[in-house]
Short mmCIF file of C-alpha atoms in Angstrom, two decimals:
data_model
loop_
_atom_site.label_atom_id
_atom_site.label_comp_id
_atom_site.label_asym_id
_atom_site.label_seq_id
_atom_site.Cartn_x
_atom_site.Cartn_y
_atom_site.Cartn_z
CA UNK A 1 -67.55 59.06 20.32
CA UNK A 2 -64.14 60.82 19.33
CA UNK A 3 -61.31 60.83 21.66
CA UNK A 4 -61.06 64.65 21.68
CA UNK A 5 -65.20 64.38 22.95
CA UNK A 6 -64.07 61.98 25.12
CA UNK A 7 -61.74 64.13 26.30
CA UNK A 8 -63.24 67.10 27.08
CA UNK A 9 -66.58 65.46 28.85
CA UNK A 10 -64.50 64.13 31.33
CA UNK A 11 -61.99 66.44 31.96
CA UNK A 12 -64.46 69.94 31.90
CA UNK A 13 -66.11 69.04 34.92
CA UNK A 14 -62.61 68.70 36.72
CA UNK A 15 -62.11 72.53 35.78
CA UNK A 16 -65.71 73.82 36.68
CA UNK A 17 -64.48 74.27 40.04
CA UNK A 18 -61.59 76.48 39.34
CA UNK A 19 -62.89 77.95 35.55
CA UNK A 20 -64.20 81.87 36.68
CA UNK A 21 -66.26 83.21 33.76
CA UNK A 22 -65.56 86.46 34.85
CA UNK A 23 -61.78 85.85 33.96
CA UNK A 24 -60.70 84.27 30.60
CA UNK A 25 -56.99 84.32 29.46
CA UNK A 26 -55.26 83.03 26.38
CA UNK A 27 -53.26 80.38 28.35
CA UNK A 28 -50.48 78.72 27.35
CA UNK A 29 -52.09 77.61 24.01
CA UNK A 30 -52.65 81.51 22.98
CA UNK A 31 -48.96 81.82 23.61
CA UNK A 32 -47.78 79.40 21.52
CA UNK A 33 -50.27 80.07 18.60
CA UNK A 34 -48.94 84.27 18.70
CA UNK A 35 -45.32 82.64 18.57
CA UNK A 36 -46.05 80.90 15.98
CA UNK A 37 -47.51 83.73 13.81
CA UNK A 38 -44.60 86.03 14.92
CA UNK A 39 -42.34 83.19 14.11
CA UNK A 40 -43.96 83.02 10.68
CA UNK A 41 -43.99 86.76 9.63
CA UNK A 42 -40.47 87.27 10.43
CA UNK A 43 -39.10 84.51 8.16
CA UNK A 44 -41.89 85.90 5.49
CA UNK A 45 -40.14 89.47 5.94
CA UNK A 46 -36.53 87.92 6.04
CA UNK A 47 -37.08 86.07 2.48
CA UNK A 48 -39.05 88.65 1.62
CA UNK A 49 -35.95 91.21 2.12
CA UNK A 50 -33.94 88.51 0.30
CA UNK A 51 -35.82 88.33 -2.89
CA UNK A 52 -35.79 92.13 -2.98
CA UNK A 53 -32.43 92.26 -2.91
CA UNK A 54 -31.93 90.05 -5.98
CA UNK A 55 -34.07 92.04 -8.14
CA UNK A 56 -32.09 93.47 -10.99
CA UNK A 57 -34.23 96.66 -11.77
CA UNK A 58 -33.02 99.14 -14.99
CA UNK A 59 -34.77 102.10 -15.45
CA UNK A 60 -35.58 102.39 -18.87
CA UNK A 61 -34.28 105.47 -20.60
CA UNK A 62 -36.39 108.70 -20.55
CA UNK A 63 -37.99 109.01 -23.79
CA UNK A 64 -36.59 111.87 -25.89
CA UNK A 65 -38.62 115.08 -26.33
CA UNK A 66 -41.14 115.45 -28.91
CA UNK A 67 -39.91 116.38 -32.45
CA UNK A 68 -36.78 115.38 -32.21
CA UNK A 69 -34.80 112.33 -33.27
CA UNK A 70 -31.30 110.67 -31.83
CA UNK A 71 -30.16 111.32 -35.49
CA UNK A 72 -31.05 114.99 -36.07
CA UNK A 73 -28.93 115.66 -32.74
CA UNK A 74 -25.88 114.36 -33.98
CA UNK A 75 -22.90 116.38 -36.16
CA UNK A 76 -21.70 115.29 -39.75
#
């Protein structure tokens, strides 16, 4: 038998007294786990606003129209 089995057969009966079925929260444990998760996404979104801003993008140039050349447009 594990401990966490262990666990729990003894210590559920203790809380059938008090446990409504009517009335289930999150607890303490659902609080921690959604701080967690917020914790998480906002260091995702902070390094994810630092990578951004070390992207080096250059447009390339827009391509020339059709028929002519960079040469035909300059003078002699």
């Amino acid at each position: 038998m594990s401990a966490t089995h262990a666990a729990l057969t003894e210590l559920l009966p203790l809380a059938g007294d008090t446990f409504d079925k009517n009335k289930v929260t999150p607890g303490v444990l659902g609080f921690i786990v959604f701080a967690a998760l917020a914790l998480a996404v906002w260091g995702l979104m902070k390094s994810m606003s630092r990578h951004m801003g070390r992207v080096d993008f250059k447009e390339a140039p827009e391509p020339a129209p059709a028929g002519t050349t960079p040469a035909a447009n300059q003078t002699p």
